XYZ file of C-alpha atoms in Angstrom:
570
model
C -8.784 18.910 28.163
C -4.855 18.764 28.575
C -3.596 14.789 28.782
C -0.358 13.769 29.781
C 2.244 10.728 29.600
C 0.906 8.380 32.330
C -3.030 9.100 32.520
C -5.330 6.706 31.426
C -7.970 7.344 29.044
C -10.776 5.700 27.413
C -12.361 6.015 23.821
C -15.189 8.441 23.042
C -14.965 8.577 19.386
C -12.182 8.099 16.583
C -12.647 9.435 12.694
C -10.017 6.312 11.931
C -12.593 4.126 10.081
C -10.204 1.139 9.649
C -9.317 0.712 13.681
C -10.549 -2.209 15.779
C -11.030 0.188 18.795
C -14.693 0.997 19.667
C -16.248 3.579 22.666
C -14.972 3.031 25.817
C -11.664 0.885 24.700
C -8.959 2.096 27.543
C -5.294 2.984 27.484
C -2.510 4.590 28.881
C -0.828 8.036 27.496
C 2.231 7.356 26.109
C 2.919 11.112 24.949
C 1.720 14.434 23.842
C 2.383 17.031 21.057
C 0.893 19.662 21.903
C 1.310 21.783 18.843
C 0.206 19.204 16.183
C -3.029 17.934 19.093
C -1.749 14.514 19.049
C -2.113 12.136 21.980
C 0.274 9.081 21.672
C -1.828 5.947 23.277
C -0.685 2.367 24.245
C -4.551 0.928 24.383
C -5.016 -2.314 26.483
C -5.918 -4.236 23.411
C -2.960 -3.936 21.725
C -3.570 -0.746 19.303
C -1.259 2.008 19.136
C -3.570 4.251 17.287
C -2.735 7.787 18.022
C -5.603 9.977 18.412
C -5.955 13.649 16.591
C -8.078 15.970 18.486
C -8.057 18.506 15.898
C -9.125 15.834 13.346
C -12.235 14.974 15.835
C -10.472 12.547 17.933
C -12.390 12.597 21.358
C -10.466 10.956 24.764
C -11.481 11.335 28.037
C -9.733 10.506 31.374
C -10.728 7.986 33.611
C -10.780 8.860 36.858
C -9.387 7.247 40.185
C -11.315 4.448 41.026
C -12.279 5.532 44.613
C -15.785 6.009 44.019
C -15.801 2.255 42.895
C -13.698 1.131 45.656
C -16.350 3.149 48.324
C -18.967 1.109 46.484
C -17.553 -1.856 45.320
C -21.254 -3.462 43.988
C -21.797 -0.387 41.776
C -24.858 1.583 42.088
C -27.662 0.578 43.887
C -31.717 0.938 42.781
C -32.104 3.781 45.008
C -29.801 5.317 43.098
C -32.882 6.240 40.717
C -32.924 7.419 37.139
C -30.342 10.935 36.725
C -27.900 9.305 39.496
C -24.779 8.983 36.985
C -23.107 5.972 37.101
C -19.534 5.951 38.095
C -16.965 6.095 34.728
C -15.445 2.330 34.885
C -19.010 0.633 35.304
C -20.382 2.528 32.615
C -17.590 1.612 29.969
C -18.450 -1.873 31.008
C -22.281 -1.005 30.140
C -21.122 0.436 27.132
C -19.088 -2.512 25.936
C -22.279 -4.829 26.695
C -24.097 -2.673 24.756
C -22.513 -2.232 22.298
C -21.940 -5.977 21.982
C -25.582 -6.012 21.729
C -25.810 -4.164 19.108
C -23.026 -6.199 16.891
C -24.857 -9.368 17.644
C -28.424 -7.660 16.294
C -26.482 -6.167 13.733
C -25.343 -9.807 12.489
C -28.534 -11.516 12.568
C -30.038 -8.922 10.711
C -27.004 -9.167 8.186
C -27.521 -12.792 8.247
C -31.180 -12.695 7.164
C -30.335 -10.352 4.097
C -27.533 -11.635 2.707
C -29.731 -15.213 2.528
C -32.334 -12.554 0.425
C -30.073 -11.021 -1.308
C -27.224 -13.165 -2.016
C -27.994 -16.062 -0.961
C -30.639 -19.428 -1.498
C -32.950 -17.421 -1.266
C -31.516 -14.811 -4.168
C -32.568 -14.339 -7.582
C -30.902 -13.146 -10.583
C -27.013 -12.275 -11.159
C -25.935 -12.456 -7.262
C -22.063 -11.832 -8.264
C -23.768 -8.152 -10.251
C -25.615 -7.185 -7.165
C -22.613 -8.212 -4.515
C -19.870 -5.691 -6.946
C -22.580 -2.914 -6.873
C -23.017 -3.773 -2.960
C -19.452 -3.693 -1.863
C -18.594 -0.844 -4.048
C -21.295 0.964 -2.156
C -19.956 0.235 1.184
C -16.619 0.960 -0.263
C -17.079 4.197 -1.674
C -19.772 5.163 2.100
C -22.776 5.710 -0.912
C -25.987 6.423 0.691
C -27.576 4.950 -2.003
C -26.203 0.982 -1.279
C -26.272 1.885 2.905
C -29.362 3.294 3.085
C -30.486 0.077 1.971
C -28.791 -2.179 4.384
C -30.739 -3.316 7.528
C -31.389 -0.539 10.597
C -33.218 -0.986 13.501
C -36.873 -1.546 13.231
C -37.421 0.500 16.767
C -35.862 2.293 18.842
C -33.496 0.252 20.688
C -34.763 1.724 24.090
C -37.693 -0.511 23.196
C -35.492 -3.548 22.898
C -35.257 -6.180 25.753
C -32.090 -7.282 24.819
C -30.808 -3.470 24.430
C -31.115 -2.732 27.762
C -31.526 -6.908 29.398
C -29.882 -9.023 27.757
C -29.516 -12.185 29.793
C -28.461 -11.965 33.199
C -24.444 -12.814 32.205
C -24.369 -9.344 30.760
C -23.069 -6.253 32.453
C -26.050 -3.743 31.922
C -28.153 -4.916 34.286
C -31.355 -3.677 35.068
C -30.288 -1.413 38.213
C -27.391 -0.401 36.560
C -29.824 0.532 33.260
C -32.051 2.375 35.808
C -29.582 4.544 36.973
C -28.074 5.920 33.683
C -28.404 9.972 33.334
C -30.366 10.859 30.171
C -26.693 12.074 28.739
C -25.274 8.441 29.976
C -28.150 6.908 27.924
C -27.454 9.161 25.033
C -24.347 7.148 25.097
C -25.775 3.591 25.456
C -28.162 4.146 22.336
C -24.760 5.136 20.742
C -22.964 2.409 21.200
C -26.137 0.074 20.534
C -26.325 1.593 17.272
C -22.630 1.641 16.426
C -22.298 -2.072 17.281
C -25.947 -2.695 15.485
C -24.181 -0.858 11.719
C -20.677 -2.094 11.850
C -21.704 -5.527 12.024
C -24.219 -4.969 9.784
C -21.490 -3.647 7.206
C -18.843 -6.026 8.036
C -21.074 -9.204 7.369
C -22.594 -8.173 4.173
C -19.154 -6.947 2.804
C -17.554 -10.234 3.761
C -20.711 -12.144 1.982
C -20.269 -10.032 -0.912
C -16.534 -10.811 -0.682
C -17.319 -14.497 -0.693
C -19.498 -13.990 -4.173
C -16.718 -12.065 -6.056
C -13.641 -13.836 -5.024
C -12.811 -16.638 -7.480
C -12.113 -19.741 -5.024
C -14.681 -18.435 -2.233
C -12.701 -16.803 0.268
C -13.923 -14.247 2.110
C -10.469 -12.163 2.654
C -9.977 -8.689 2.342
C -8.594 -7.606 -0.534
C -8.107 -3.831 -0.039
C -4.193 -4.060 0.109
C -3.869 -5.569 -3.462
C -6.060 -2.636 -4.619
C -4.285 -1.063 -8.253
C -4.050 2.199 -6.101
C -1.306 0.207 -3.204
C 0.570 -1.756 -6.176
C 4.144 0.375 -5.913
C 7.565 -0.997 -7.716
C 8.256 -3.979 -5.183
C 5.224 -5.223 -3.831
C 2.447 -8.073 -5.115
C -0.551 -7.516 -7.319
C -3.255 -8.519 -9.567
C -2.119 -7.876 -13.227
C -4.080 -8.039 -16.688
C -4.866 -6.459 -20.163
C -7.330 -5.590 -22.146
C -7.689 -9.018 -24.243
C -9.038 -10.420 -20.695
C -11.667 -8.194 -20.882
C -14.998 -10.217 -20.402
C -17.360 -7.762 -22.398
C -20.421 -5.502 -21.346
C -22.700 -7.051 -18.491
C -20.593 -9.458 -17.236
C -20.374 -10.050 -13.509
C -16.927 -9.974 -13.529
C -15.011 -7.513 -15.716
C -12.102 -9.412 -16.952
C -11.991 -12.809 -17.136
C -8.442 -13.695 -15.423
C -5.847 -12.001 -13.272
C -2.451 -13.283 -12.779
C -0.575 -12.354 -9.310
C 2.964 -11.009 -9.943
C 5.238 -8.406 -8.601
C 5.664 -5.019 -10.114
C 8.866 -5.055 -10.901
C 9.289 -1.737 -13.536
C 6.760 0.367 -15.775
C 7.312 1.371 -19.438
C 5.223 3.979 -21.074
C 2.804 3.950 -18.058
C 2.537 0.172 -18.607
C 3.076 -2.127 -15.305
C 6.077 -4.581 -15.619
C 6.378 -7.532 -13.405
C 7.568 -10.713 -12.171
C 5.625 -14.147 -11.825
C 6.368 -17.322 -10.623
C 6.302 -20.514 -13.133
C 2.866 -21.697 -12.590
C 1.924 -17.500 -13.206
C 3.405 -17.890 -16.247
C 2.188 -21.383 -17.322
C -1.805 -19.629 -17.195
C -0.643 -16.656 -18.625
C 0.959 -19.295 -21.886
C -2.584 -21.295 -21.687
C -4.640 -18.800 -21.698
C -3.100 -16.682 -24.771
C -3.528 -20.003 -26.394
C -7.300 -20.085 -25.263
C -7.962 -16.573 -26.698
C -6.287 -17.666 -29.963
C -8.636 -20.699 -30.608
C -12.220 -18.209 -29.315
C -10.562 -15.775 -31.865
C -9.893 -18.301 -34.702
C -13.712 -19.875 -33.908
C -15.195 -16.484 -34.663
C -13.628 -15.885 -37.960
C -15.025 -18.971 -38.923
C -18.280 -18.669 -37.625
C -17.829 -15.309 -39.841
C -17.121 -17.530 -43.126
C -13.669 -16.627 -43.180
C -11.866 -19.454 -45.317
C -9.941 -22.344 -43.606
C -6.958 -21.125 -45.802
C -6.547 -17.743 -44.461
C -7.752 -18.788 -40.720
C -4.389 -19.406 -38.962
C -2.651 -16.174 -40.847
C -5.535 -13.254 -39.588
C -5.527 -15.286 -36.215
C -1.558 -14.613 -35.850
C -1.688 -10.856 -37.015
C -3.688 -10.611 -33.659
C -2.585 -13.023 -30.951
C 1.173 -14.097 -31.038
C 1.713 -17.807 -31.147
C 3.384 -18.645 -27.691
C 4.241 -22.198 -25.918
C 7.047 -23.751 -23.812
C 10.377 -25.199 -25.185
C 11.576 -26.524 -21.822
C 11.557 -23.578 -18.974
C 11.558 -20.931 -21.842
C 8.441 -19.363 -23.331
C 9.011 -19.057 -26.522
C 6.507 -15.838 -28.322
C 6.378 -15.943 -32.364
C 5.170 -12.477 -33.577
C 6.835 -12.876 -37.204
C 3.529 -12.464 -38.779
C 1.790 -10.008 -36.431
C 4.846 -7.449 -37.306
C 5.317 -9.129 -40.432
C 8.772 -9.332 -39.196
C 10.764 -12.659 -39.715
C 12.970 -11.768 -36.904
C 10.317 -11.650 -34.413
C 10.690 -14.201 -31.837
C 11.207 -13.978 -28.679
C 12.545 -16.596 -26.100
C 11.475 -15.506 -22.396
C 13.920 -17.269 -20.668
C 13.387 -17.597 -16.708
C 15.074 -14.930 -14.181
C 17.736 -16.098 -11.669
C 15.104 -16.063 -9.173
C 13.332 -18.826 -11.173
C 9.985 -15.848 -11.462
C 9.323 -14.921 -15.345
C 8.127 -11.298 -17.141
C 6.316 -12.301 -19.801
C 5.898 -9.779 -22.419
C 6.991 -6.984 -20.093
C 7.572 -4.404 -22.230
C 5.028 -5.378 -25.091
C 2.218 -6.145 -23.817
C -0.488 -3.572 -22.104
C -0.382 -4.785 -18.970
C -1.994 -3.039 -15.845
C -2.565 -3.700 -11.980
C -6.198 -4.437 -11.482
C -8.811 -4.717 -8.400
C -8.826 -8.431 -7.931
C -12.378 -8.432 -7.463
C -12.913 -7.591 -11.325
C -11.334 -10.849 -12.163
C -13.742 -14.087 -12.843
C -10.523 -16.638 -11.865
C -7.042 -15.508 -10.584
C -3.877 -17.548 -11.320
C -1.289 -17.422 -8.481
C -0.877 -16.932 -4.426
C -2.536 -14.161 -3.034
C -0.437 -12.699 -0.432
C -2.050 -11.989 2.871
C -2.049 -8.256 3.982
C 1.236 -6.823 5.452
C 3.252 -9.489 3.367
C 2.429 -7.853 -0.527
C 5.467 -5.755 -0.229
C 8.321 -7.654 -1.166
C 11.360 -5.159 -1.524
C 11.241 -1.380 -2.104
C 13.142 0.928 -4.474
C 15.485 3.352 -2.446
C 13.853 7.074 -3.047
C 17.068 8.554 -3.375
C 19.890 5.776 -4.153
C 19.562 4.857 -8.123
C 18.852 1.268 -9.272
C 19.101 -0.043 -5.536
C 16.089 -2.223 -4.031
C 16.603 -3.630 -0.328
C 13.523 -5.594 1.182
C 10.740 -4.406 3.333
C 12.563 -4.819 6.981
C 13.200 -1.190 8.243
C 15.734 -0.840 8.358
C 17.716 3.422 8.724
C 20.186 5.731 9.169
C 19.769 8.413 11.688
C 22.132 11.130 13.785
C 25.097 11.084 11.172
C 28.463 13.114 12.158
C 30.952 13.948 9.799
C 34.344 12.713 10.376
C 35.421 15.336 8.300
C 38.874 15.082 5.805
C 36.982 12.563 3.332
C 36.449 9.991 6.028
C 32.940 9.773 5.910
C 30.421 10.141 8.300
C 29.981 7.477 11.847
C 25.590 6.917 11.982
C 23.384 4.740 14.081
C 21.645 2.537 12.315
C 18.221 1.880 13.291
C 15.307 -0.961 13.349
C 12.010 0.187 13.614
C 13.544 3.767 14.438
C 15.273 1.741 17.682
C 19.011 2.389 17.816
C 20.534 -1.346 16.852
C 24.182 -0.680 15.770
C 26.906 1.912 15.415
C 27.702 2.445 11.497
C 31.523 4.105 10.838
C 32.854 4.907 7.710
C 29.662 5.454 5.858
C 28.985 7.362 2.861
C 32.903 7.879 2.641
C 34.722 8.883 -1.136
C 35.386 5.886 -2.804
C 39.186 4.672 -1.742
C 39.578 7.721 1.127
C 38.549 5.566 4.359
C 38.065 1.959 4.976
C 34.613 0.158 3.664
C 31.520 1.554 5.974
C 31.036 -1.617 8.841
C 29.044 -1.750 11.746
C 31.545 -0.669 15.016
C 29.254 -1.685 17.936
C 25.625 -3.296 18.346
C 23.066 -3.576 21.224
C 20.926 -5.828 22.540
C 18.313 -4.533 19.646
C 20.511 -5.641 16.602
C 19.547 -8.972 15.041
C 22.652 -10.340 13.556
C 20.804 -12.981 11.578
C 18.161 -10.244 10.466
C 20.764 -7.787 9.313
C 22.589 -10.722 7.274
C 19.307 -11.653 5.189
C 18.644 -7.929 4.470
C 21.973 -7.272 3.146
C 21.617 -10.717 1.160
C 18.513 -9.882 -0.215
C 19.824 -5.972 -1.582
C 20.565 -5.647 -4.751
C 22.321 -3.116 -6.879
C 21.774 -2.730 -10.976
C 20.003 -6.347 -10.031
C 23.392 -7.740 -8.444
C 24.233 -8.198 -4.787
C 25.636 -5.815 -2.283
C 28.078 -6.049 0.373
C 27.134 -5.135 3.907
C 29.241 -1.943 3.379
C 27.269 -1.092 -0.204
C 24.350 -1.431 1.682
C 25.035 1.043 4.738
C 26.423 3.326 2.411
C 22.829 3.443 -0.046
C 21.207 3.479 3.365
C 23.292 6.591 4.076
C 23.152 7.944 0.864
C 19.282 8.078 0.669
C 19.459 9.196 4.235
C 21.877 12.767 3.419
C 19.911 13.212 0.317
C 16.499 13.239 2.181
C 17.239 15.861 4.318
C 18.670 17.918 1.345
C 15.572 17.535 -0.959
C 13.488 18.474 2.142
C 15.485 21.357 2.946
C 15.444 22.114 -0.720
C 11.448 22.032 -1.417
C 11.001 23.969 2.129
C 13.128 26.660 0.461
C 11.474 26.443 -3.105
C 14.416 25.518 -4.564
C 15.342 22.253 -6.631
C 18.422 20.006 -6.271
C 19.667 18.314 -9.851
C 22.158 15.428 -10.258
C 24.269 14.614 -12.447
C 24.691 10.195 -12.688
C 27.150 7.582 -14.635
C 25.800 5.520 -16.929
C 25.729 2.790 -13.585
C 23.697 5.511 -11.218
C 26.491 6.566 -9.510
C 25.865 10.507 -8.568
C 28.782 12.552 -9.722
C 27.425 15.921 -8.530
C 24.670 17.685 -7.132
C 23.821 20.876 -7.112
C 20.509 23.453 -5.550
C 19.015 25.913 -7.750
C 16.801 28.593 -6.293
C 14.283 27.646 -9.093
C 11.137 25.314 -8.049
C 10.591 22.953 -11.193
C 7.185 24.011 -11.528
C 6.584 24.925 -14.934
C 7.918 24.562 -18.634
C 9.690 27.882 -18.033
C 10.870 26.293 -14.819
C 12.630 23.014 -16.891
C 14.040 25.531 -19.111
C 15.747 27.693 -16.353
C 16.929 24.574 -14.609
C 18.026 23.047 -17.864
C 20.173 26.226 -18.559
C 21.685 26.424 -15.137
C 23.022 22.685 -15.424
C 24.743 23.602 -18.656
C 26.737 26.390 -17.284
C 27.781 24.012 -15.011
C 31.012 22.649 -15.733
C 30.685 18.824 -16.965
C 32.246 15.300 -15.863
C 33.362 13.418 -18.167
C 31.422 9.995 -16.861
C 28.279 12.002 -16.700
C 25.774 10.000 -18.026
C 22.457 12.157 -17.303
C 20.894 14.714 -14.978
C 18.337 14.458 -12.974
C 15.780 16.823 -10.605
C 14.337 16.217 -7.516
C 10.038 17.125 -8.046
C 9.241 16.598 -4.229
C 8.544 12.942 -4.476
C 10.518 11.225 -6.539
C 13.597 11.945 -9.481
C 12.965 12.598 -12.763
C 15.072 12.919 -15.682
C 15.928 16.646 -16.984
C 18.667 15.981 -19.803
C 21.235 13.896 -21.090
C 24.325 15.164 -19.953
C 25.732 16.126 -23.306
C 23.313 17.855 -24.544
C 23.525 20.628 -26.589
C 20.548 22.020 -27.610
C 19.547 25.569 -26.493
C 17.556 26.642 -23.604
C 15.803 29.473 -22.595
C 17.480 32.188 -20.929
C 17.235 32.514 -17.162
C 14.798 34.235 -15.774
C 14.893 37.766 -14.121
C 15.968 36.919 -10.816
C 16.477 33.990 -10.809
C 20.130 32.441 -10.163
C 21.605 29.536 -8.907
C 21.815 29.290 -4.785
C 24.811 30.630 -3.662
C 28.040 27.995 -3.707
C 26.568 26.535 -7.249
């Protein structure tokens, strides 16, 4: 079926299994691309979900309403059963049914949670609602199939096909359905009937794992979504509540990634954070010291094999002060945390184990739990070193080179809308005036624009509104390149100061795929000749940079490989 901008359409079935749309949902066609079988819709309730046919995506178009207008009351008894019922009434049956369903569906969930979780539950209910909710997490047919269905067939059910005479699928309109049309109503029945049935019982086992009760979804503070920037659930392995337990760990403290080190997270926490992290360190300390002496370890020797495995740590004022002298039998070690200008505090970043966790694993959580959409506090530019500029998004699109080192001019975009004419960007450093913003339009939000640039920082310190289109620039030329560059199966290397400032780049027809690969690349970028503020090089490995080698270094490589050479003009 060929759509087009304009038409409106209605739902038959989406593979999305995290959209609010249902069967028989309507819209209007906002564009098609015909190669990928994408159809672009603007649904009336708000959605822009696009659908993908090739992915199973089924939309249909709904017709002119002249058969409706020619029959305004819809169709009569005499219709009889096989007369089809026109398109608009029927997605109005649908919807009732389907509403149907969803209220079945949550009685039904109602009922079992009460057996299963609830007063009238036995045993660990906080075990059985983790192994529940991982069930309907992971789509297990072991935890569904054990979820409440239908007891009959919901042809067989009065309030399937009657219920109460304020709903639309009313009794003639029931009669009249075509066995396919009905096909469709026990569809929707059933599809209102199990998502209900799902969404209660995961929010009731949401409400038995979550520490203070709440039954909010969790998903986006997942350890899989915590990237450099945004909000998570962090702990260790000394919170770790043993074999059996309900709950996993027995605390998690919310914090923002702000760094890893040796595959350890790194982050950011606000005073009162910090303040449970302190008390609880403490707590460990005195359960650790009771079990040595339950053990018959002597009072002497208590406080010394107690500090060889938990630090002493407590506050002097707004500093955290950490005494590991006798863990590392090192007199010099003690550390004074000290707070961050931002008032947040990392403690032991960099020492301790630390790793995002699923909040649900964590018997009590100390700190805010950000509500989904607002976990993402600033994000690391992909291609501009050591510069973070919050989540508003904020680009740079259509740049044209002014040519003779002035730069390039760029629009720069909110939301991929045009907002602002950018001039000057991405110029040599003295060669042209500071980038700045030439001309707006009605889009650009002055006051918007300001707090963005406030809130960008640079090597942790802030950037002027010229800095920042020029990184915004920057990651926006180098983007392109690395594309073109992987597309090719060829790798681009920089070279960077000792501030991550790129000196050079340069494309080698080499993809970094291998140890061989590192080695050819490694040997290219020595023939290459050096700058003197070169601080290290760096390769592009289609997602992200990595480091390749110090820039003066001097060990051998391998040789090049037959055929292999640098892409012409490097």
């Amino acid at each position: 079926m060929q759509f087009e901008a304009g038409q409106r359409v209605a739902l038959i079935r989406t593979t999305d299994p995290h959209t609010d749309l249902r069967p028989g949902d309507q819209g209007t066609v906002r564009g098609v691309d015909r190669d990928q079988r994408r159809v672009d819709v603007a649904w009336d309730r708000g959605s822009t979900l696009s659908m993908l046919l090739d992915a199973g995506d089924e939309l249909t178009t709904v017709p002119a309403t002249a058969a409706v207008a020619a029959n305004p009351t819809g169709p009569s008894r005499s219709a009889g059963a096989g007369a089809a019922v026109a398109w608009p009434d029927l997605l109005t049956a649908l919807c009732a049914v389907r509403a149907v369903g969803a209220a079945d569906g949550a009685d039904a969930a109602e009922w079992w949670v009460q057996d299963t979780l609830g007063g009238r539950a036995s045993g660990d209910t906080a075990a059985t609602a983790r192994r529940i909710l991982t069930g309907i997490d992971d789509g297990d047919p072991a935890i569904l199939d054990t979820l409440p269905g239908t007891n009959a067939g919901w042809a067989a059910s009065g309030a399937a096909r009657y219920h109460g005479t304020t709903g639309a699928v009313h009794a003639e309109t029931a009669a009249a359905l075509t066995g396919e049309q009905w096909q469709q109503a026990e569809a929707a029945y059933l599809e209102g009937f199990d998502t209900a049935v799902t969404d209660a019982i995961a929010a009731a086992c949401r409400r038995t794992l979550h520490p203070t009760g709440d039954d909010r979804d969790l998903a986006h503070l997942h350890p899989d979504r915590v990237t450099l920037g945004s909000v998570g659930v962090f702990s260790g392995d000394w919170n770790d509540a043993g074999a059996g337990a309900a709950f996993p760990l027995t605390a998690g403290y919310v914090g923002t990634l702000i760094d890893r080190w040796n595959g350890w997270a790194v982050f950011t926490c606000t005073r009162a954070v910090a303040e449970a992290i302190v008390a609880d360190q403490q707590q460990a300390r005195e359960t650790y010291r009771g079990g040595l002496a339950q053990a018959g370890v002597p009072e002497t020797d208590l406080d010394r094999q107690t500090d060889e495995t938990y630090p002493r740590m407590w506050w002097d004022g707004d500093v955290i002060v950490v005494d590991s002298t006798t863990m590392y039998a090192d007199p010099e070690a003690v550390e004074r945390i000290e707070p961050r200008q931002d008032g947040g505090y990392v403690v032991m970043g960099g020492s301790w184990c630390w790793q995002a966790v699923d909040p649900y694993d964590c018997a009590r959580i100390a700190g805010d739990l950000p509500e989904p959409g607002q976990q993402q506090e600033w994000i690391l530019l992909t291609h501009t070193p050591y510069t973070v500029v919050p989540p508003a998004p904020y680009t740079i699109d259509r740049l044209v080179d002014l040519g003779t080192g002035r730069g390039y001019t760029a629009e720069l975009r909110h939301a991929g809308a045009p907002a602002a004419i950018a001039v000057g960007v991405a110029a040599p450093t003295g060669a042209a005036p500071p980038a700045r913003l030439a001309a707006t339009n009605g889009r650009f939000d002055a006051d918007d624009w300001r707090s963005y640039v406030a809130a960008a920082r640079r090597c942790g310190e802030p950037m002027t509104e010229a800095a920042v289109l020029d990184a915004l620039t920057e990651d926006a030329l180098l983007d392109a390149a690395t594309a073109e560059a992987v597309a090719a199966g060829a790798t681009l290397v920089r070279l960077l100061d000792d501030t991550g400032g790129i000196l050079a780049l340069h494309r080698f027809s080499v993809a970094a795929s291998s140890p061989q690969a590192f080695g050819v690349l490694c040997a290219h970028v020595r023939g290459v000749k050096p700058d003197p503020r070169g601080f290290s090089w760096q390769y592009f490995n289609g997602r992200v940079w990595r480091h390749l080698m110090p820039a003066a270094a001097t060990e051998p490589f391998p040789p090049a490989a037959p055929g292999i050479e640098p892409a012409p003009g490097n």
